C-alpha positions as YAML, in Angstrom:
chain: A
units: angstrom
residues:
- id: 1
  name: MET
  ca: [112.98, 109.15, 88.42]
- id: 2
  name: GLU
  ca: [115.80, 111.66, 88.88]
- id: 3
  name: ASN
  ca: [118.59, 111.74, 91.39]
- id: 4
  name: SER
  ca: [117.96, 113.98, 94.39]
- id: 5
  name: LYS
  ca: [119.72, 114.74, 97.66]
- id: 6
  name: ASP
  ca: [116.39, 113.94, 99.33]
- id: 7
  name: MET
  ca: [116.99, 110.25, 98.54]
- id: 8
  name: ARG
  ca: [119.57, 110.18, 101.34]
- id: 9
  name: THR
  ca: [117.46, 111.85, 103.99]
- id: 10
  name: TRP
  ca: [116.31, 108.64, 105.67]
- id: 11
  name: LEU
  ca: [119.88, 107.38, 105.85]
- id: 12
  name: ASP
  ca: [121.27, 110.70, 107.09]
- id: 13
  name: ASP
  ca: [118.64, 110.69, 109.85]
- id: 14
  name: PHE
  ca: [120.45, 107.73, 111.47]
- id: 15
  name: LYS
  ca: [123.34, 110.16, 112.14]
- id: 16
  name: LEU
  ca: [125.86, 107.33, 111.94]
- id: 17
  name: SER
  ca: [129.64, 107.69, 112.15]
- id: 18
  name: HIS
  ca: [130.02, 104.41, 110.26]
- id: 19
  name: PRO
  ca: [128.27, 102.63, 107.35]
- id: 20
  name: LEU
  ca: [124.72, 101.44, 107.96]
- id: 21
  name: VAL
  ca: [124.64, 97.80, 109.07]
- id: 22
  name: ILE
  ca: [121.69, 95.44, 108.66]
- id: 23
  name: ALA
  ca: [122.31, 92.09, 110.33]
- id: 24
  name: GLY
  ca: [120.50, 89.04, 111.63]
- id: 25
  name: PRO
  ca: [119.76, 85.45, 110.69]
- id: 26
  name: CYS
  ca: [118.98, 84.29, 107.20]
- id: 27
  name: SER
  ca: [115.81, 82.77, 108.68]
- id: 28
  name: ALA
  ca: [113.88, 83.35, 111.86]
- id: 29
  name: GLU
  ca: [113.75, 79.83, 113.33]
- id: 30
  name: THR
  ca: [112.38, 80.17, 116.87]
- id: 31
  name: GLU
  ca: [111.47, 82.99, 119.20]
- id: 32
  name: ASP
  ca: [114.46, 82.22, 121.43]
- id: 33
  name: GLN
  ca: [116.83, 82.24, 118.46]
- id: 34
  name: VAL
  ca: [115.56, 85.61, 117.24]
- id: 35
  name: LEU
  ca: [115.77, 87.22, 120.68]
- id: 36
  name: LYS
  ca: [119.21, 85.80, 121.45]
- id: 37
  name: ILE
  ca: [120.74, 87.09, 118.21]
- id: 38
  name: ALA
  ca: [119.03, 90.48, 118.54]
- id: 39
  name: HIS
  ca: [120.37, 90.96, 122.07]
- id: 40
  name: GLU
  ca: [123.90, 90.04, 120.98]
- id: 41
  name: LEU
  ca: [123.70, 92.64, 118.20]
- id: 42
  name: LYS
  ca: [122.13, 95.33, 120.37]
- id: 43
  name: ASP
  ca: [125.33, 97.05, 121.47]
- id: 44
  name: SER
  ca: [127.14, 97.11, 118.15]
- id: 45
  name: ASP
  ca: [127.19, 98.98, 114.85]
- id: 46
  name: VAL
  ca: [123.98, 97.21, 113.80]
- id: 47
  name: SER
  ca: [121.02, 99.58, 113.31]
- id: 48
  name: ILE
  ca: [118.54, 97.23, 111.65]
- id: 49
  name: PHE
  ca: [117.87, 93.61, 112.59]
- id: 50
  name: ARG
  ca: [116.97, 91.41, 109.63]
- id: 51
  name: ALA
  ca: [115.35, 87.98, 109.61]
- id: 52
  name: GLY
  ca: [113.75, 85.94, 106.84]
- id: 53
  name: ILE
  ca: [110.11, 85.17, 107.64]
- id: 54
  name: TRP
  ca: [109.09, 83.93, 104.21]
- id: 55
  name: LYS
  ca: [111.91, 82.16, 102.36]
- id: 56
  name: PRO
  ca: [111.54, 81.68, 98.59]
- id: 57
  name: ARG
  ca: [113.59, 78.59, 97.81]
- id: 58
  name: THR
  ca: [114.95, 77.64, 94.41]
- id: 59
  name: ARG
  ca: [113.45, 74.15, 94.65]
- id: 60
  name: PRO
  ca: [110.59, 72.77, 96.77]
- id: 61
  name: GLY
  ca: [111.34, 70.79, 99.90]
- id: 62
  name: GLY
  ca: [113.62, 73.29, 101.63]
- id: 63
  name: PHE
  ca: [112.78, 75.36, 104.68]
- id: 64
  name: GLU
  ca: [110.47, 78.12, 103.44]
- id: 65
  name: GLY
  ca: [110.22, 80.18, 106.61]
- id: 66
  name: VAL
  ca: [108.10, 80.17, 109.76]
- id: 67
  name: GLY
  ca: [105.59, 82.62, 108.30]
- id: 68
  name: ALA
  ca: [103.61, 85.33, 110.03]
- id: 69
  name: ILE
  ca: [104.25, 84.02, 113.55]
- id: 70
  name: GLY
  ca: [107.85, 85.19, 113.16]
- id: 71
  name: LEU
  ca: [106.64, 88.79, 112.90]
- id: 72
  name: LYS
  ca: [105.53, 88.63, 116.54]
- id: 73
  name: TRP
  ca: [109.04, 87.52, 117.50]
- id: 74
  name: LEU
  ca: [110.46, 90.55, 115.70]
- id: 75
  name: GLN
  ca: [108.01, 92.83, 117.54]
- id: 76
  name: LYS
  ca: [109.29, 91.44, 120.82]
- id: 77
  name: ALA
  ca: [112.93, 91.79, 119.72]
- id: 78
  name: LYS
  ca: [112.30, 95.44, 118.81]
- id: 79
  name: ALA
  ca: [110.66, 96.14, 122.19]
- id: 80
  name: GLU
  ca: [113.57, 94.55, 124.08]
- id: 81
  name: THR
  ca: [116.52, 95.90, 122.05]
- id: 82
  name: GLY
  ca: [115.34, 99.07, 120.31]
- id: 83
  name: LEU
  ca: [116.70, 97.82, 116.99]
- id: 84
  name: LEU
  ca: [114.65, 98.50, 113.87]
- id: 85
  name: MET
  ca: [113.25, 95.36, 112.25]
- id: 86
  name: GLY
  ca: [113.47, 94.34, 108.58]
- id: 87
  name: VAL
  ca: [111.98, 91.51, 106.52]
- id: 88
  name: GLU
  ca: [111.77, 90.45, 102.89]
- id: 89
  name: VAL
  ca: [108.35, 90.71, 101.22]
- id: 90
  name: ALA
  ca: [107.34, 89.00, 97.99]
- id: 91
  name: ASN
  ca: [103.67, 89.90, 97.59]
- id: 92
  name: ALA
  ca: [100.87, 92.16, 98.85]
- id: 93
  name: THR
  ca: [99.91, 89.72, 101.61]
- id: 94
  name: HIS
  ca: [103.44, 89.84, 103.03]
- id: 95
  name: VAL
  ca: [103.31, 93.65, 102.91]
- id: 96
  name: LYS
  ca: [99.96, 93.77, 104.73]
- id: 97
  name: LEU
  ca: [101.19, 91.49, 107.52]
- id: 98
  name: ALA
  ca: [104.51, 93.33, 107.86]
- id: 99
  name: LEU
  ca: [102.76, 96.68, 108.16]
- id: 100
  name: GLU
  ca: [100.30, 95.30, 110.71]
- id: 101
  name: HIS
  ca: [103.26, 94.23, 112.85]
- id: 102
  name: ASP
  ca: [104.98, 97.62, 112.42]
- id: 103
  name: ILE
  ca: [108.05, 96.28, 110.63]
- id: 104
  name: ASP
  ca: [110.37, 99.22, 109.92]
- id: 105
  name: VAL
  ca: [112.24, 98.06, 106.81]
- id: 106
  name: LEU
  ca: [110.98, 95.94, 103.94]
- id: 107
  name: TRP
  ca: [113.12, 94.64, 101.13]
- id: 108
  name: ILE
  ca: [112.26, 93.05, 97.82]
- id: 109
  name: GLY
  ca: [114.36, 89.95, 97.09]
- id: 110
  name: ALA
  ca: [116.25, 89.14, 93.92]
- id: 111
  name: ARG
  ca: [113.71, 86.56, 92.74]
- id: 112
  name: THR
  ca: [110.93, 89.11, 93.12]
- id: 113
  name: THR
  ca: [112.76, 92.06, 91.54]
- id: 114
  name: VAL
  ca: [112.98, 90.06, 88.33]
- id: 115
  name: ASN
  ca: [109.16, 90.09, 88.06]
- id: 116
  name: PRO
  ca: [107.70, 93.57, 87.32]
- id: 117
  name: PHE
  ca: [104.18, 92.32, 88.06]
- id: 118
  name: ALA
  ca: [105.20, 91.25, 91.57]
- id: 119
  name: VAL
  ca: [107.08, 94.51, 92.20]
- id: 120
  name: GLN
  ca: [104.08, 96.54, 91.07]
- id: 121
  name: GLU
  ca: [101.81, 94.55, 93.41]
- id: 122
  name: ILE
  ca: [104.12, 95.35, 96.30]
- id: 123
  name: ALA
  ca: [104.37, 99.01, 95.28]
- id: 124
  name: ASP
  ca: [100.58, 99.29, 95.21]
- id: 125
  name: ALA
  ca: [100.33, 97.69, 98.67]
- id: 126
  name: LEU
  ca: [102.94, 100.12, 99.99]
- id: 127
  name: GLN
  ca: [101.39, 103.23, 98.41]
- id: 128
  name: ASN
  ca: [102.71, 106.34, 100.21]
- id: 129
  name: THR
  ca: [104.13, 104.30, 103.10]
- id: 130
  name: ASP
  ca: [106.64, 105.92, 105.42]
- id: 131
  name: LYS
  ca: [108.61, 102.70, 105.74]
- id: 132
  name: ILE
  ca: [112.12, 102.17, 104.39]
- id: 133
  name: VAL
  ca: [111.93, 100.01, 101.26]
- id: 134
  name: LEU
  ca: [115.01, 98.42, 99.71]
- id: 135
  name: VAL
  ca: [115.30, 96.64, 96.36]
- id: 136
  name: LYS
  ca: [117.78, 93.83, 95.79]
- id: 137
  name: ASN
  ca: [119.25, 93.45, 92.33]
- id: 138
  name: PRO
  ca: [117.48, 90.88, 90.13]
- id: 139
  name: VAL
  ca: [119.04, 87.43, 89.91]
- id: 140
  name: ASN
  ca: [120.12, 88.14, 86.34]
- id: 141
  name: PRO
  ca: [122.52, 90.99, 85.48]
- id: 142
  name: ASP
  ca: [119.98, 93.50, 84.20]
- id: 143
  name: LEU
  ca: [120.46, 97.09, 85.38]
- id: 144
  name: SER
  ca: [117.26, 98.34, 83.72]
- id: 145
  name: LEU
  ca: [115.21, 95.75, 85.59]
- id: 146
  name: TRP
  ca: [116.82, 96.79, 88.88]
- id: 147
  name: ILE
  ca: [116.20, 100.49, 88.28]
- id: 148
  name: GLY
  ca: [112.68, 99.70, 87.07]
- id: 149
  name: GLY
  ca: [111.87, 98.07, 90.40]
- id: 150
  name: VAL
  ca: [112.96, 101.21, 92.25]
- id: 151
  name: GLU
  ca: [110.99, 103.41, 89.88]
- id: 152
  name: ARG
  ca: [107.77, 101.48, 90.51]
- id: 153
  name: LEU
  ca: [108.14, 102.14, 94.24]
- id: 154
  name: TYR
  ca: [109.11, 105.76, 93.65]
- id: 155
  name: ASN
  ca: [106.01, 106.28, 91.51]
- id: 156
  name: ALA
  ca: [103.91, 104.83, 94.34]
- id: 157
  name: GLY
  ca: [104.95, 107.74, 96.54]
- id: 158
  name: ILE
  ca: [107.52, 105.87, 98.61]
- id: 159
  name: LYS
  ca: [110.23, 108.30, 99.69]
- id: 160
  name: LYS
  ca: [112.59, 106.15, 101.76]
- id: 161
  name: LEU
  ca: [114.22, 104.04, 99.07]
- id: 162
  name: GLY
  ca: [117.51, 102.20, 98.69]
- id: 163
  name: VAL
  ca: [119.08, 99.32, 96.79]
- id: 164
  name: ILE
  ca: [120.90, 96.17, 97.86]
- id: 165
  name: HIS
  ca: [123.63, 94.62, 95.73]
- id: 166
  name: ARG
  ca: [123.66, 90.86, 96.34]
- id: 167
  name: GLY
  ca: [125.38, 89.65, 93.20]
- id: 168
  name: PHE
  ca: [124.07, 87.84, 90.14]
- id: 169
  name: SER
  ca: [123.42, 84.18, 89.44]
- id: 170
  name: THR
  ca: [125.49, 82.33, 86.88]
- id: 171
  name: TYR
  ca: [125.63, 78.73, 85.68]
- id: 172
  name: GLU
  ca: [129.41, 78.96, 85.70]
- id: 173
  name: LYS
  ca: [131.35, 77.83, 88.75]
- id: 174
  name: THR
  ca: [133.25, 80.75, 90.34]
- id: 175
  name: LYS
  ca: [134.62, 81.53, 93.79]
- id: 176
  name: TYR
  ca: [131.40, 83.47, 94.46]
- id: 177
  name: ARG
  ca: [127.94, 82.15, 95.14]
- id: 178
  name: ASN
  ca: [126.65, 85.07, 93.07]
- id: 179
  name: ILE
  ca: [129.17, 86.96, 90.96]
- id: 180
  name: PRO
  ca: [129.39, 90.63, 92.02]
- id: 181
  name: GLU
  ca: [129.48, 92.22, 88.56]
- id: 182
  name: TRP
  ca: [130.66, 95.36, 90.36]
- id: 183
  name: GLN
  ca: [130.41, 97.42, 87.18]
- id: 184
  name: ILE
  ca: [126.59, 97.10, 87.22]
- id: 185
  name: ALA
  ca: [126.29, 98.48, 90.75]
- id: 186
  name: ILE
  ca: [128.83, 101.18, 89.88]
- id: 187
  name: GLU
  ca: [126.74, 102.23, 86.88]
- id: 188
  name: LEU
  ca: [123.64, 102.44, 89.08]
- id: 189
  name: GLN
  ca: [125.65, 104.50, 91.57]
- id: 190
  name: ASN
  ca: [126.79, 106.81, 88.77]
- id: 191
  name: ARG
  ca: [123.21, 107.39, 87.63]
- id: 192
  name: PHE
  ca: [121.77, 107.85, 91.12]
- id: 193
  name: PRO
  ca: [124.66, 108.89, 93.41]
- id: 194
  name: ASP
  ca: [122.30, 109.83, 96.26]
- id: 195
  name: LEU
  ca: [120.28, 106.61, 96.24]
- id: 196
  name: PRO
  ca: [121.58, 104.62, 99.24]
- id: 197
  name: LEU
  ca: [123.52, 101.57, 98.06]
- id: 198
  name: ILE
  ca: [123.97, 98.61, 100.41]
- id: 199
  name: CYS
  ca: [126.12, 95.53, 99.80]
- id: 200
  name: ASP
  ca: [125.03, 92.02, 100.78]
- id: 201
  name: PRO
  ca: [128.37, 90.16, 101.00]
- id: 202
  name: SER
  ca: [126.66, 87.09, 102.46]
- id: 203
  name: HIS
  ca: [124.83, 86.31, 99.22]
- id: 204
  name: ILE
  ca: [127.67, 87.46, 96.98]
- id: 205
  name: THR
  ca: [130.18, 85.13, 98.61]
- id: 206
  name: GLY
  ca: [128.14, 82.24, 100.02]
- id: 207
  name: LYS
  ca: [131.12, 81.73, 102.35]
- id: 208
  name: ARG
  ca: [131.64, 83.35, 105.73]
- id: 209
  name: ASP
  ca: [135.42, 83.56, 105.33]
- id: 210
  name: MET
  ca: [135.01, 85.92, 102.35]
- id: 211
  name: ILE
  ca: [132.62, 88.36, 104.05]
- id: 212
  name: LEU
  ca: [135.35, 90.77, 105.20]
- id: 213
  name: GLU
  ca: [137.04, 90.88, 101.79]
- id: 214
  name: VAL
  ca: [133.85, 91.73, 99.87]
- id: 215
  name: SER
  ca: [132.63, 94.13, 102.57]
- id: 216
  name: GLN
  ca: [135.90, 96.04, 102.25]
- id: 217
  name: GLN
  ca: [135.56, 96.16, 98.47]
- id: 218
  name: ALA
  ca: [132.08, 97.62, 98.88]
- id: 219
  name: LEU
  ca: [133.25, 100.31, 101.30]
- id: 220
  name: ASP
  ca: [136.15, 101.14, 99.00]
- id: 221
  name: LEU
  ca: [133.50, 101.78, 96.34]
- id: 222
  name: ASN
  ca: [131.70, 104.17, 98.69]
- id: 223
  name: TYR
  ca: [128.73, 101.92, 99.44]
- id: 224
  name: ASP
  ca: [126.49, 103.26, 102.19]
- id: 225
  name: GLY
  ca: [126.02, 100.07, 104.16]
- id: 226
  name: LEU
  ca: [126.20, 96.32, 104.55]
- id: 227
  name: MET
  ca: [123.65, 93.55, 105.04]
- id: 228
  name: ILE
  ca: [125.34, 90.59, 106.72]
- id: 229
  name: GLU
  ca: [123.62, 87.38, 107.79]
- id: 230
  name: THR
  ca: [124.38, 86.59, 111.43]
- id: 231
  name: HIS
  ca: [123.54, 83.58, 113.59]
- id: 232
  name: THR
  ca: [124.66, 82.42, 117.04]
- id: 233
  name: ASP
  ca: [125.10, 78.86, 115.72]
- id: 234
  name: PRO
  ca: [125.62, 79.31, 111.96]
- id: 235
  name: ASP
  ca: [126.71, 75.73, 111.26]
- id: 236
  name: HIS
  ca: [123.29, 74.52, 112.37]
- id: 237
  name: ALA
  ca: [121.23, 77.28, 110.76]
- id: 238
  name: TRP
  ca: [118.09, 76.12, 108.99]
- id: 239
  name: SER
  ca: [119.07, 77.91, 105.78]
- id: 240
  name: ASP
  ca: [122.28, 79.22, 104.16]
- id: 241
  name: ALA
  ca: [124.49, 77.98, 106.99]
- id: 242
  name: ALA
  ca: [127.79, 78.46, 105.13]
- id: 243
  name: GLN
  ca: [127.40, 82.21, 104.63]
- id: 244
  name: GLN
  ca: [126.38, 83.26, 108.15]
- id: 245
  name: VAL
  ca: [128.76, 84.62, 110.79]
- id: 246
  name: THR
  ca: [128.44, 84.73, 114.56]
- id: 247
  name: PRO
  ca: [127.74, 88.06, 116.29]
- id: 248
  name: LYS
  ca: [131.30, 87.93, 117.66]
- id: 249
  name: ALA
  ca: [132.74, 87.44, 114.16]
- id: 250
  name: LEU
  ca: [130.55, 90.27, 112.87]
- id: 251
  name: LYS
  ca: [131.91, 92.66, 115.48]
- id: 252
  name: GLN
  ca: [135.44, 91.65, 114.52]
- id: 253
  name: ILE
  ca: [134.61, 92.44, 110.90]
- id: 254
  name: PHE
  ca: [133.54, 95.92, 112.02]
- id: 255
  name: GLU
  ca: [136.93, 96.38, 113.70]
- id: 256
  name: ASP
  ca: [138.88, 95.08, 110.70]
- id: 257
  name: LEU
  ca: [137.12, 97.15, 108.05]
- id: 258
  name: ARG
  ca: [139.04, 100.21, 106.91]
- id: 259
  name: ILE
  ca: [136.98, 103.36, 106.51]
- id: 260
  name: ARG
  ca: [139.17, 106.08, 105.04]
- id: 261
  name: LYS
  ca: [139.07, 109.56, 106.54]
- id: 262
  name: GLU
  ca: [141.20, 111.63, 104.16]
- id: 263
  name: SER
  ca: [140.38, 115.15, 103.09]
- id: 264
  name: VAL
  ca: [137.53, 115.57, 100.62]
- id: 265
  name: ASP
  ca: [139.84, 115.70, 97.59]
- id: 266
  name: GLU
  ca: [141.82, 112.66, 98.70]
- id: 267
  name: ALA
  ca: [138.68, 110.70, 99.50]
- id: 268
  name: ASP
  ca: [137.23, 111.49, 96.08]
- id: 269
  name: TYR
  ca: [140.46, 110.36, 94.41]
- id: 270
  name: ASN
  ca: [140.65, 107.12, 96.38]
- id: 271
  name: GLN
  ca: [137.02, 106.28, 95.76]
- id: 272
  name: LYS
  ca: [137.39, 106.81, 92.01]
- id: 273
  name: LEU
  ca: [140.65, 104.85, 91.96]
- id: 274
  name: SER
  ca: [139.09, 102.00, 93.97]
- id: 275
  name: ARG
  ca: [136.14, 101.85, 91.60]
- id: 276
  name: LEU
  ca: [138.40, 101.59, 88.59]
- id: 277
  name: ARG
  ca: [140.65, 99.00, 90.21]
- id: 278
  name: ILE
  ca: [137.70, 96.86, 91.25]
- id: 279
  name: GLU
  ca: [136.39, 97.02, 87.69]
- id: 280
  name: ILE
  ca: [139.82, 95.88, 86.46]
- id: 281
  name: ASP
  ca: [139.91, 93.08, 89.06]
- id: 282
  name: ASP
  ca: [136.46, 91.99, 87.92]
- id: 283
  name: TYR
  ca: [137.51, 91.82, 84.28]
- id: 284
  name: ASP
  ca: [140.82, 90.11, 85.16]
- id: 285
  name: THR
  ca: [138.90, 87.40, 87.01]
- id: 286
  name: LYS
  ca: [136.65, 86.94, 84.00]
- id: 287
  name: LEU
  ca: [139.68, 86.75, 81.69]
- id: 288
  name: VAL
  ca: [141.19, 83.95, 83.75]
- id: 289
  name: GLU
  ca: [137.87, 82.10, 83.86]
- id: 290
  name: ILE
  ca: [137.45, 82.45, 80.07]
- id: 291
  name: LEU
  ca: [141.01, 81.25, 79.47]
- id: 292
  name: GLY
  ca: [140.38, 78.28, 81.73]
- id: 293
  name: ARG
  ca: [137.28, 77.35, 79.71]
- id: 294
  name: ARG
  ca: [139.23, 77.86, 76.47]
- id: 295
  name: MET
  ca: [141.89, 75.39, 77.60]
- id: 296
  name: LYS
  ca: [139.22, 72.82, 78.42]
- id: 297
  name: ILE
  ca: [138.15, 73.06, 74.79]
- id: 298
  name: SER
  ca: [141.82, 72.63, 73.79]
- id: 299
  name: ASN
  ca: [141.84, 69.41, 75.83]
- id: 300
  name: LYS
  ca: [138.84, 68.18, 73.86]
- id: 301
  name: ILE
  ca: [140.57, 69.09, 70.59]
- id: 302
  name: GLY
  ca: [143.64, 67.19, 71.79]
- id: 303
  name: ALA
  ca: [141.52, 64.12, 72.52]
- id: 304
  name: LEU
  ca: [139.97, 64.32, 69.04]
- id: 305
  name: LYS
  ca: [143.39, 64.69, 67.37]
- id: 306
  name: LYS
  ca: [144.69, 61.73, 69.38]
- id: 307
  name: GLU
  ca: [141.76, 59.61, 68.23]
- id: 308
  name: LYS
  ca: [142.41, 60.51, 64.57]
- id: 309
  name: ASN
  ca: [146.22, 60.56, 64.91]
- id: 310
  name: VAL
  ca: [146.44, 64.20, 63.77]
- id: 311
  name: ALA
  ca: [149.39, 66.50, 64.53]
- id: 312
  name: VAL
  ca: [148.94, 69.07, 67.29]
- id: 313
  name: LEU
  ca: [150.26, 72.11, 65.43]
- id: 314
  name: GLN
  ca: [148.08, 73.37, 62.56]
- id: 315
  name: ASN
  ca: [149.95, 76.38, 61.14]
- id: 316
  name: LYS
  ca: [147.25, 77.47, 58.69]
- id: 317
  name: ARG
  ca: [144.63, 77.62, 61.42]
- id: 318
  name: TRP
  ca: [147.01, 79.47, 63.77]
- id: 319
  name: ASN
  ca: [147.91, 82.12, 61.19]
- id: 320
  name: GLU
  ca: [144.23, 82.71, 60.41]
- id: 321
  name: ILE
  ca: [143.46, 83.24, 64.10]
- id: 322
  name: LEU
  ca: [146.41, 85.58, 64.58]
- id: 323
  name: GLY
  ca: [145.50, 87.73, 61.58]
- id: 324
  name: LYS
  ca: [141.89, 87.98, 62.69]
- id: 325
  name: MET
  ca: [142.81, 88.89, 66.29]
- id: 326
  name: ILE
  ca: [145.26, 91.59, 65.16]
- id: 327
  name: LEU
  ca: [142.50, 93.29, 63.15]
- id: 328
  name: GLU
  ca: [139.96, 92.99, 65.97]
- id: 329
  name: GLY
  ca: [142.54, 94.24, 68.46]
- id: 330
  name: GLU
  ca: [143.20, 97.34, 66.37]
- id: 331
  name: GLU
  ca: [139.48, 98.12, 66.41]
- id: 332
  name: LYS
  ca: [139.58, 97.95, 70.21]
- id: 333
  name: GLY
  ca: [142.64, 100.19, 70.49]
- id: 334
  name: LEU
  ca: [145.07, 97.32, 71.19]
- id: 335
  name: SER
  ca: [148.49, 97.36, 69.56]
- id: 336
  name: GLU
  ca: [149.63, 94.62, 67.18]
- id: 337
  name: GLU
  ca: [152.62, 93.95, 69.45]
- id: 338
  name: PHE
  ca: [150.36, 93.31, 72.42]
- id: 339
  name: ILE
  ca: [148.02, 91.03, 70.46]
- id: 340
  name: LEU
  ca: [150.97, 89.02, 69.13]
- id: 341
  name: LYS
  ca: [152.43, 88.52, 72.62]
- id: 342
  name: LEU
  ca: [149.05, 87.68, 74.14]
- id: 343
  name: PHE
  ca: [147.91, 85.17, 71.55]
- id: 344
  name: LYS
  ca: [151.32, 83.55, 71.21]
- id: 345
  name: ALA
  ca: [151.18, 82.86, 74.94]
- id: 346
  name: ILE
  ca: [147.61, 81.53, 74.66]
- id: 347
  name: HIS
  ca: [148.59, 79.41, 71.66]
- id: 348
  name: GLN
  ca: [151.60, 77.95, 73.47]
- id: 349
  name: GLU
  ca: [149.44, 77.05, 76.48]
- id: 350
  name: SER
  ca: [146.88, 75.47, 74.17]
- id: 351
  name: ILE
  ca: [149.57, 73.37, 72.48]
- id: 352
  name: ALA
  ca: [150.87, 72.28, 75.88]
- id: 353
  name: HIS
  ca: [147.36, 71.15, 76.87]
- id: 354
  name: GLN
  ca: [146.87, 69.21, 73.65]
- id: 355
  name: GLU
  ca: [150.31, 67.55, 73.87]
- id: 356
  name: LYS
  ca: [149.55, 66.46, 77.43]
- id: 357
  name: VAL
  ca: [146.32, 64.85, 76.27]
- id: 358
  name: ILE
  ca: [147.92, 63.17, 73.26]
- id: 359
  name: ASN
  ca: [150.93, 61.82, 75.18]
- id: 360
  name: ASN
  ca: [148.94, 60.44, 78.13]
...
């Protein structure tokens, strides 16, 4: 698959003066709920109404969607509002039912993207379809797997393709539900600059009060659109309540987002600068998280030294670490002065942690 200006045709055909917006509830719950939300989004920047019909849950026992009956509700919502309708599909049966109900946009979820067999089954069922098909990143940070999912659809003759960045799962506790790993989406964007790229801040954050922040980051990186989960009563939603916003809040987000309108040269500069800064922010966050985990290990070392009545400072060990880090830093283009300052600060913080443990 090679990059082509034709990849953007379906998006350009919307003739939008703002980023593409896909919005709607995490799950279709009742016909009234679907229609109410769709009508509240009708006169806004939303072009595509989304609703989960089949909900793959991490563990059994959760709400797994209303099933095919929900497709009829979406048909009615489309007839009444004129919005395009979108659903997630995970297998050929889902595809067949979605096509029978004239769903306009189908997306492949993160849990499905990770399985090439499942993606190929969907691609075969969608052979030469004229529908818009979007691929969410896999749950694990694997760019090749993400691109591979798009390629399977491309090889099936599907022309209206795009990708959705929804973040990546991690066992580590961070401020995100799914860590963005912006550099992975940026690399995909660099390889296929004309493949529409949409951000899903709802799944990245898992918190409604962070939606605006992450949406702005995405637009600063020149993303083409946003997918934001929206519910009239989010606190009582049947799934993912914490990450859904009301239609009113969504419209306020549209007003608060900054879409730059500089000249071409200035826009190109700002987009490149924003990309680089977001990459730096991403690595800085990781550095702080790694240092936090390192100090937890220092606490454990302090507890062990306390148990054995061993002194905190071990000069031989410290000098060995410092010498090793100076050599490794030189290989990475880091000056000896910087490494000395950095690791002296880390060492001092580590000593402080151990002393606190020993003296308590």
